[in-house]
Short mmCIF file of C-alpha atoms and ligand atoms in Angstrom, two decimals:
data_model
loop_
_atom_site.label_atom_id
_atom_site.label_comp_id
_atom_site.label_asym_id
_atom_site.label_seq_id
_atom_site.Cartn_x
_atom_site.Cartn_y
_atom_site.Cartn_z
CA MET R 1456 -35.71 70.94 153.98
CA PRO R 1457 -36.57 73.23 156.88
CA VAL R 1458 -33.76 74.59 159.03
CA ARG R 1459 -34.29 74.01 162.74
CA SER R 1460 -32.40 74.86 165.90
CA VAL R 1461 -31.13 71.58 167.32
CA VAL R 1462 -29.93 71.19 170.90
CA LYS R 1463 -26.37 69.87 170.64
CA GLY R 1464 -25.34 70.17 174.27
CA VAL R 1465 -26.43 71.27 177.73
CA GLY R 1466 -24.54 72.25 180.85
CA ALA R 1467 -25.14 73.49 184.37
CA TYR R 1468 -23.30 75.03 187.27
CA LEU R 1469 -24.25 75.40 190.92
CA PRO R 1470 -21.95 77.26 193.34
CA GLU R 1471 -20.18 75.18 195.96
CA ARG R 1472 -21.75 76.69 199.05
CA VAL R 1473 -25.02 75.00 200.03
CA MET R 1474 -27.56 76.64 202.31
CA THR R 1475 -30.14 74.25 203.78
CA ASN R 1476 -33.59 75.13 205.11
CA ASP R 1477 -32.19 74.69 208.62
CA ASP R 1478 -29.48 77.24 207.80
CA ILE R 1479 -32.18 79.75 206.75
CA ALA R 1480 -34.18 78.98 209.91
CA ARG R 1481 -31.25 80.43 211.86
CA ILE R 1482 -31.71 83.78 210.04
CA VAL R 1483 -35.52 84.21 209.77
CA ASP R 1484 -38.57 82.73 211.51
CA THR R 1485 -39.13 79.66 209.32
CA ASN R 1486 -38.53 75.93 209.39
CA ASP R 1487 -37.61 73.02 207.14
CA GLU R 1488 -41.09 71.48 207.28
CA TRP R 1489 -42.88 74.66 206.14
CA ILE R 1490 -40.47 75.26 203.28
CA ARG R 1491 -40.56 71.64 202.04
CA GLN R 1492 -44.35 71.34 202.28
CA ARG R 1493 -45.16 74.66 200.62
CA THR R 1494 -42.41 74.69 197.99
CA GLY R 1495 -40.58 71.36 197.70
CA ILE R 1496 -37.28 73.16 198.32
CA ALA R 1497 -34.64 71.50 200.54
CA ARG R 1498 -31.54 73.58 199.79
CA ARG R 1499 -30.12 76.29 197.59
CA HIS R 1500 -26.60 77.14 196.40
CA ILE R 1501 -25.06 80.52 197.17
CA ALA R 1502 -22.38 82.18 195.03
CA ALA R 1503 -19.04 83.01 196.68
CA ASP R 1504 -18.40 86.70 197.35
CA ASP R 1505 -15.98 86.94 194.45
CA GLN R 1506 -18.24 85.19 191.93
CA LEU R 1507 -20.26 87.18 189.41
CA THR R 1508 -23.19 86.11 187.25
CA SER R 1509 -20.80 85.92 184.27
CA ASP R 1510 -18.62 83.45 186.23
CA LEU R 1511 -21.60 81.15 186.83
CA GLY R 1512 -22.57 81.50 183.17
CA LEU R 1513 -19.01 80.71 182.12
CA GLU R 1514 -18.95 77.40 184.01
CA ALA R 1515 -22.32 76.35 182.57
CA SER R 1516 -21.28 77.44 179.05
CA ARG R 1517 -18.03 75.45 179.18
CA ALA R 1518 -19.97 72.38 180.31
CA ALA R 1519 -22.54 72.83 177.51
CA LEU R 1520 -19.84 73.27 174.85
CA ALA R 1521 -18.04 70.14 176.10
CA ASN R 1522 -21.32 68.20 176.09
CA ALA R 1523 -21.96 69.38 172.51
CA GLY R 1524 -18.43 68.49 171.43
CA ALA R 1525 -18.33 72.05 170.07
CA ASP R 1526 -15.36 74.34 169.80
CA VAL R 1527 -15.69 77.81 171.28
CA ALA R 1528 -14.71 79.14 167.83
CA ASP R 1529 -17.99 77.76 166.45
CA VAL R 1530 -20.09 80.09 168.60
CA ASP R 1531 -21.43 83.08 166.68
CA LEU R 1532 -24.28 84.16 168.98
CA ILE R 1533 -24.53 84.47 172.76
CA ILE R 1534 -27.78 85.33 174.49
CA MET R 1535 -27.83 85.49 178.25
CA ALA R 1536 -31.03 85.56 180.25
CA THR R 1537 -30.44 87.23 183.59
CA THR R 1538 -32.11 89.50 186.11
CA THR R 1539 -28.93 89.89 188.13
CA PRO R 1540 -26.38 91.28 185.65
CA ASP R 1541 -22.77 91.89 186.74
CA ASN R 1542 -23.31 95.60 186.11
CA THR R 1543 -26.25 97.68 184.90
CA PHE R 1544 -24.47 97.78 181.56
CA PRO R 1545 -22.92 96.48 179.36
CA ALA R 1546 -24.75 93.21 178.88
CA THR R 1547 -23.33 90.39 181.00
CA ALA R 1548 -23.33 88.34 177.77
CA THR R 1549 -20.47 90.50 176.47
CA ARG R 1550 -18.41 89.75 179.57
CA LEU R 1551 -19.17 86.05 179.14
CA GLN R 1552 -18.16 86.40 175.48
CA ALA R 1553 -14.76 87.80 176.50
CA LYS R 1554 -14.24 85.18 179.24
CA LEU R 1555 -14.97 82.42 176.72
CA GLY R 1556 -12.70 84.02 174.10
CA VAL R 1557 -15.48 84.39 171.54
CA THR R 1558 -14.87 87.32 169.18
CA ARG R 1559 -17.58 87.09 166.54
CA GLY R 1560 -21.32 87.46 166.42
CA PRO R 1561 -23.62 89.41 168.73
CA ALA R 1562 -23.79 88.92 172.49
CA PHE R 1563 -26.65 90.43 174.44
CA ASP R 1564 -28.83 90.00 177.52
CA VAL R 1565 -32.53 89.28 177.73
CA GLN R 1566 -34.48 90.38 180.79
CA ALA R 1567 -37.71 88.48 181.33
CA VAL R 1568 -37.03 87.24 184.87
CA CYS R 1569 -38.05 83.59 185.35
CA SER R 1570 -39.26 83.38 181.73
CA GLY R 1571 -35.93 84.77 180.54
CA PHE R 1572 -34.46 81.50 179.30
CA LEU R 1573 -37.48 80.89 177.05
CA TYR R 1574 -37.33 84.48 175.74
CA ALA R 1575 -33.62 83.98 174.98
CA LEU R 1576 -34.21 80.56 173.39
CA THR R 1577 -36.93 82.02 171.17
CA GLN R 1578 -34.65 84.83 170.00
CA ALA R 1579 -31.81 82.39 169.27
CA ASP R 1580 -34.16 80.02 167.44
CA ASN R 1581 -35.44 82.84 165.24
CA MET R 1582 -31.91 84.04 164.39
CA LEU R 1583 -30.68 80.54 163.60
CA ARG R 1584 -33.63 79.75 161.37
CA LEU R 1585 -33.15 83.07 159.54
CA GLY R 1586 -29.50 82.27 158.89
CA GLN R 1587 -28.23 85.15 161.06
CA ALA R 1588 -26.15 82.71 163.15
CA ARG R 1589 -25.10 79.06 162.95
CA CYS R 1590 -24.18 78.13 166.52
CA ALA R 1591 -25.81 79.81 169.51
CA LEU R 1592 -25.04 79.66 173.19
CA VAL R 1593 -28.16 80.37 175.24
CA VAL R 1594 -27.45 80.89 178.92
CA GLY R 1595 -29.57 81.47 182.01
CA ALA R 1596 -27.52 82.67 184.99
CA GLU R 1597 -28.52 84.32 188.24
CA ILE R 1598 -27.19 85.40 191.63
CA TYR R 1599 -30.48 85.98 193.44
CA SER R 1600 -28.83 85.85 196.86
CA ARG R 1601 -27.72 89.47 196.19
CA ILE R 1602 -31.25 90.79 195.57
CA LEU R 1603 -33.00 89.00 198.43
CA ASP R 1604 -34.18 90.72 201.57
CA TRP R 1605 -32.76 88.26 204.11
CA THR R 1606 -35.26 89.54 206.73
CA ASP R 1607 -38.30 88.64 204.58
CA ARG R 1608 -39.17 84.97 205.11
CA GLY R 1609 -41.84 85.20 202.39
CA THR R 1610 -39.16 85.51 199.69
CA CYS R 1611 -35.66 84.68 200.97
CA VAL R 1612 -36.44 80.98 201.38
CA LEU R 1613 -37.51 80.61 197.76
CA PHE R 1614 -34.51 81.52 195.62
CA GLY R 1615 -30.94 80.40 194.92
CA ASP R 1616 -27.96 81.01 192.62
CA GLY R 1617 -27.01 78.98 189.56
CA ALA R 1618 -26.58 78.80 185.81
CA GLY R 1619 -27.46 76.60 182.87
CA ALA R 1620 -26.62 76.74 179.18
CA VAL R 1621 -27.63 75.18 175.90
CA VAL R 1622 -25.74 74.99 172.60
CA LEU R 1623 -28.00 75.22 169.55
CA ARG R 1624 -27.00 74.65 165.94
CA ALA R 1625 -28.92 75.43 162.77
CA GLU R 1626 -29.45 72.14 160.94
CA GLU R 1627 -31.60 70.90 158.09
CA THR R 1628 -33.46 68.15 159.91
CA GLY R 1629 -36.31 67.29 157.58
CA ASN R 1630 -39.94 66.71 158.49
CA GLY R 1631 -41.72 63.59 159.68
CA LYS R 1632 -39.40 60.92 161.03
CA GLY R 1633 -36.23 62.98 160.69
CA GLU R 1634 -37.70 65.98 162.49
CA ARG R 1635 -35.55 67.29 165.34
CA GLY R 1636 -35.02 70.51 167.23
CA ILE R 1637 -37.22 73.38 168.32
CA LEU R 1638 -40.66 73.00 166.75
CA ASP R 1639 -42.39 76.04 168.23
CA THR R 1640 -42.04 78.75 170.85
CA ARG R 1641 -44.75 80.93 172.42
CA LEU R 1642 -44.19 84.04 174.56
CA GLY R 1643 -46.52 86.32 176.45
CA SER R 1644 -46.51 89.16 178.95
CA ASP R 1645 -48.99 91.30 180.85
CA GLY R 1646 -47.46 94.40 182.44
CA ARG R 1647 -50.57 95.09 184.53
CA PHE R 1648 -49.03 92.64 187.02
CA TYR R 1649 -45.69 94.50 187.26
CA ASP R 1650 -46.12 95.06 191.01
CA ALA R 1651 -47.02 91.46 191.87
CA LEU R 1652 -43.38 90.36 191.51
CA TYR R 1653 -40.69 93.01 191.21
CA VAL R 1654 -37.46 94.38 192.65
CA ASP R 1655 -37.87 97.62 194.59
CA GLY R 1656 -34.78 99.25 193.12
CA GLY R 1657 -32.96 99.95 189.89
CA PRO R 1658 -30.80 102.71 188.40
CA ALA R 1659 -33.71 104.89 187.27
CA SER R 1660 -36.05 104.46 190.21
CA SER R 1661 -33.72 104.44 193.20
CA ARG R 1662 -30.00 104.24 192.28
CA THR R 1663 -29.83 100.97 194.22
CA SER R 1664 -30.31 97.44 192.97
CA GLY R 1665 -33.17 96.72 195.42
CA PHE R 1666 -34.76 93.54 196.74
CA VAL R 1667 -37.36 91.04 195.50
CA ARG R 1668 -40.97 91.80 196.50
CA MET R 1669 -43.73 89.34 195.74
CA GLN R 1670 -47.44 88.66 196.18
CA GLY R 1671 -46.94 84.90 196.42
CA GLN R 1672 -50.49 83.67 195.99
CA GLU R 1673 -51.18 85.93 193.00
CA VAL R 1674 -48.01 84.66 191.32
CA PHE R 1675 -48.92 81.05 192.15
CA ARG R 1676 -52.38 81.29 190.52
CA HIS R 1677 -51.08 82.89 187.34
CA ALA R 1678 -48.12 80.51 187.10
CA VAL R 1679 -50.31 77.41 186.96
CA LYS R 1680 -52.62 78.96 184.37
CA ARG R 1681 -50.02 80.57 182.11
CA MET R 1682 -47.57 77.68 182.13
CA SER R 1683 -50.14 75.06 181.22
CA GLU R 1684 -51.91 77.26 178.67
CA SER R 1685 -48.70 78.25 176.90
CA VAL R 1686 -47.74 74.59 176.37
CA GLU R 1687 -51.20 73.95 174.95
CA GLU R 1688 -50.86 76.96 172.62
CA ALA R 1689 -47.47 75.74 171.39
CA LEU R 1690 -48.89 72.25 170.75
CA ASP R 1691 -51.79 73.77 168.80
CA ALA R 1692 -49.43 75.91 166.72
CA ALA R 1693 -47.27 72.86 165.92
CA ASP R 1694 -50.37 70.82 165.05
CA LEU R 1695 -49.71 68.43 167.93
CA ASP R 1696 -51.81 67.17 170.85
CA LEU R 1697 -51.30 66.71 174.56
CA ASP R 1698 -50.91 62.99 173.83
CA ASP R 1699 -47.79 63.78 171.79
CA LEU R 1700 -46.03 65.38 174.75
CA THR R 1701 -43.44 63.09 176.39
CA TRP R 1702 -41.70 65.32 178.93
CA LEU R 1703 -42.46 68.50 180.83
CA ILE R 1704 -39.43 70.62 181.75
CA PRO R 1705 -41.02 73.41 183.77
CA HIS R 1706 -39.52 76.45 185.45
CA GLN R 1707 -38.55 75.29 188.96
CA ALA R 1708 -40.19 77.69 191.44
CA ASN R 1709 -42.42 75.49 193.53
CA SER R 1710 -43.15 71.75 193.34
CA ARG R 1711 -46.86 72.40 193.94
CA ILE R 1712 -47.02 74.64 190.84
CA ILE R 1713 -45.13 71.99 188.85
CA ASP R 1714 -47.48 69.19 190.02
CA MET R 1715 -50.55 71.19 189.05
CA VAL R 1716 -49.18 72.08 185.60
CA GLY R 1717 -48.18 68.45 185.00
CA ARG R 1718 -51.68 67.26 185.96
CA LYS R 1719 -53.36 69.86 183.73
CA LEU R 1720 -51.25 68.63 180.81
CA GLY R 1721 -52.10 64.99 181.60
CA LEU R 1722 -48.51 63.89 182.26
CA ASP R 1723 -47.51 61.25 184.81
CA SER R 1724 -45.21 62.67 187.48
CA ASP R 1725 -42.37 60.45 186.21
CA HIS R 1726 -42.45 62.44 182.98
CA VAL R 1727 -42.08 65.79 184.71
CA VAL R 1728 -38.54 66.90 185.51
CA VAL R 1729 -38.37 68.33 189.06
CA THR R 1730 -35.10 69.73 190.43
CA VAL R 1731 -36.37 72.53 192.68
CA GLU R 1732 -35.53 70.52 195.82
CA GLU R 1733 -31.80 70.77 195.00
CA HIS R 1734 -31.39 74.43 194.04
CA ALA R 1735 -34.64 76.36 194.76
CA ASN R 1736 -35.80 78.97 192.24
CA THR R 1737 -32.78 80.14 190.22
CA SER R 1738 -35.03 82.22 187.94
CA ALA R 1739 -33.72 82.20 184.33
CA ALA R 1740 -31.39 79.29 185.13
CA THR R 1741 -33.98 76.70 186.20
CA ILE R 1742 -34.96 75.35 182.78
CA PRO R 1743 -31.40 74.69 181.51
CA LEU R 1744 -30.58 73.23 184.95
CA ALA R 1745 -33.56 70.86 184.65
CA LEU R 1746 -32.69 70.02 181.02
CA THR R 1747 -29.14 69.15 182.07
CA HIS R 1748 -30.48 67.00 184.91
CA GLY R 1749 -32.56 65.07 182.35
CA VAL R 1750 -29.69 64.67 179.87
CA GLU R 1751 -27.27 63.48 182.58
CA ARG R 1752 -29.77 60.79 183.56
CA GLN R 1753 -30.47 59.89 179.90
CA LEU R 1754 -34.19 60.52 180.41
CA PHE R 1755 -34.84 61.81 176.89
CA LYS R 1756 -34.90 59.44 173.91
CA PRO R 1757 -34.66 60.43 170.24
CA GLY R 1758 -38.13 61.42 169.03
CA ASP R 1759 -39.40 62.43 172.49
CA LEU R 1760 -41.33 65.70 172.57
CA LEU R 1761 -40.17 68.01 175.36
CA GLY R 1762 -42.38 70.85 176.57
CA LEU R 1763 -40.52 73.68 178.32
CA THR R 1764 -42.53 76.32 180.14
CA ALA R 1765 -42.06 79.19 182.57
CA MET R 1766 -43.80 82.14 184.17
CA GLY R 1767 -42.22 85.07 185.95
CA GLY R 1768 -42.17 88.75 186.84
CA GLY R 1769 -43.81 91.17 184.42
CA PHE R 1770 -45.84 88.98 184.30
CA THR R 1771 -44.08 87.12 181.52
CA TRP R 1772 -44.51 83.52 180.40
CA GLY R 1773 -43.75 81.18 177.56
CA ALA R 1774 -43.30 77.68 176.22
CA ALA R 1775 -41.07 75.85 173.77
CA LEU R 1776 -41.47 72.45 172.13
CA ILE R 1777 -38.34 70.48 171.34
CA ARG R 1778 -38.25 67.24 169.36
CA TRP R 1779 -35.28 65.39 170.92
O1 LIG N 430 -40.94 82.31 189.36
C1 LIG N 430 -42.01 82.83 190.03
C2 LIG N 430 -41.51 83.13 191.39
N1 LIG N 430 -42.39 82.96 192.47
C3 LIG N 430 -43.19 81.90 192.73
O2 LIG N 430 -43.34 80.99 191.99
C4 LIG N 430 -43.91 81.93 194.02
C5 LIG N 430 -45.34 81.50 193.91
N2 LIG N 430 -45.95 81.43 195.20
C6 LIG N 430 -45.63 80.49 196.11
O3 LIG N 430 -44.82 79.63 195.85
C7 LIG N 430 -46.36 80.49 197.43
O4 LIG N 430 -47.37 81.47 197.40
C8 LIG N 430 -45.42 80.74 198.65
C9 LIG N 430 -44.53 79.55 198.82
C10 LIG N 430 -44.59 82.01 198.41
C11 LIG N 430 -46.23 80.92 199.90
O5 LIG N 430 -47.07 79.79 200.13
P1 LIG N 430 -48.59 79.99 200.51
O6 LIG N 430 -49.15 78.65 200.71
O7 LIG N 430 -49.20 80.87 199.45
O8 LIG N 430 -48.46 80.71 201.91
P2 LIG N 430 -49.06 82.12 202.36
O9 LIG N 430 -48.35 83.24 201.70
O10 LIG N 430 -50.55 82.07 202.25
O11 LIG N 430 -48.68 82.11 203.89
C12 LIG N 430 -49.23 81.15 204.80
C13 LIG N 430 -48.64 81.38 206.16
C14 LIG N 430 -48.69 82.84 206.61
O12 LIG N 430 -48.92 82.86 208.00
P3 LIG N 430 -50.39 83.15 208.59
O13 LIG N 430 -50.76 84.50 208.07
O14 LIG N 430 -51.27 82.06 208.05
O15 LIG N 430 -50.18 83.08 210.06
C15 LIG N 430 -47.29 83.34 206.32
O16 LIG N 430 -46.93 84.42 207.17
O17 LIG N 430 -47.26 81.03 206.14
C16 LIG N 430 -46.47 82.12 206.68
N3 LIG N 430 -45.18 82.11 206.00
C17 LIG N 430 -44.15 81.36 206.45
N4 LIG N 430 -44.03 80.54 207.52
C18 LIG N 430 -42.85 79.92 207.69
C19 LIG N 430 -44.79 82.76 204.88
N5 LIG N 430 -43.50 82.46 204.60
C20 LIG N 430 -43.09 81.60 205.55
C21 LIG N 430 -41.89 80.93 205.80
N6 LIG N 430 -41.82 80.11 206.87
N7 LIG N 430 -40.81 81.07 204.99
#
């Protein structure tokens, strides 16, 4: 029987402080109507001054472990997707490992910006299926508020802070009716678009951490194309069709991007999970946040096919198919 990575639990964390569109309109020349119409965003959460990315990841991880009914001692792999690490090194995953009290297995970060969670999930899935780990914690956590230029209305209105986590276990699930877990993952990148979405700092280039810079329309076009195509590629690879897809759990950057991807994949809007209104774009955290939203509302039924997809800086993109 094939070994698959099965989602045993999900969890999310959003910092207490909420910043509405009206709050942002007091800082830069923008307004609630523009932000809602162009992006679907109503508010974002902002980390407290003394909170680090590892703290957000810790809250989400604890929630995911509780949801899985798993003991922290079971965890033998931690992969954290983040673009806003606590420090340049070591990996924020190692700090999370220590805060959780995990002492075995590797812990490392993955940096693929908004596609980071899918890159991390893919790596965990491969290690679980190869028998290199039995119980993985895959975390997406970000504090974007610290890399935003709060004078640039073209970017500062779009992002927020947050974290989400998933507990995966290697299980023999069988084929056909008994099939469960991650069926396929697809990843891609094209570094020719490095400058279309980047941070203008970093230890090697400027000794500062820098701020987000973005060519919004270029990113928008590519996001719609890459997100929909990568789901189709994953379906092809798993010998499935668009008709088999039950749910779309897309990266939450902009509700217009999400609508267009959903339409291209032929899904009704009530089968597309949209949470961007509540927390804006939290980069690597949006997919586990959206998954948790769906689980809390009992949207997914056993046997449903979930399509996860994202696109982000690099450009990077990817998709994963999960049989629930
Ligand atoms: O994970 C990937 C991360 N990034 C994304 O997914 C972003 C993808 N791109 C987008 O979501 C959209 O391109 C934006 C939301 C960033 C921008 O929407 P747009 O419809 O592409 O607007 P635009 O850049 O063409 O700007 C239209 C107008 C401009 O004014 P003029 O030149 O027409 O007078 C902008 O200066 O809107 C103005 N504008 C704003 N107005 C009010 C830009 N930002 C704002 C703002 N408030 N915050």
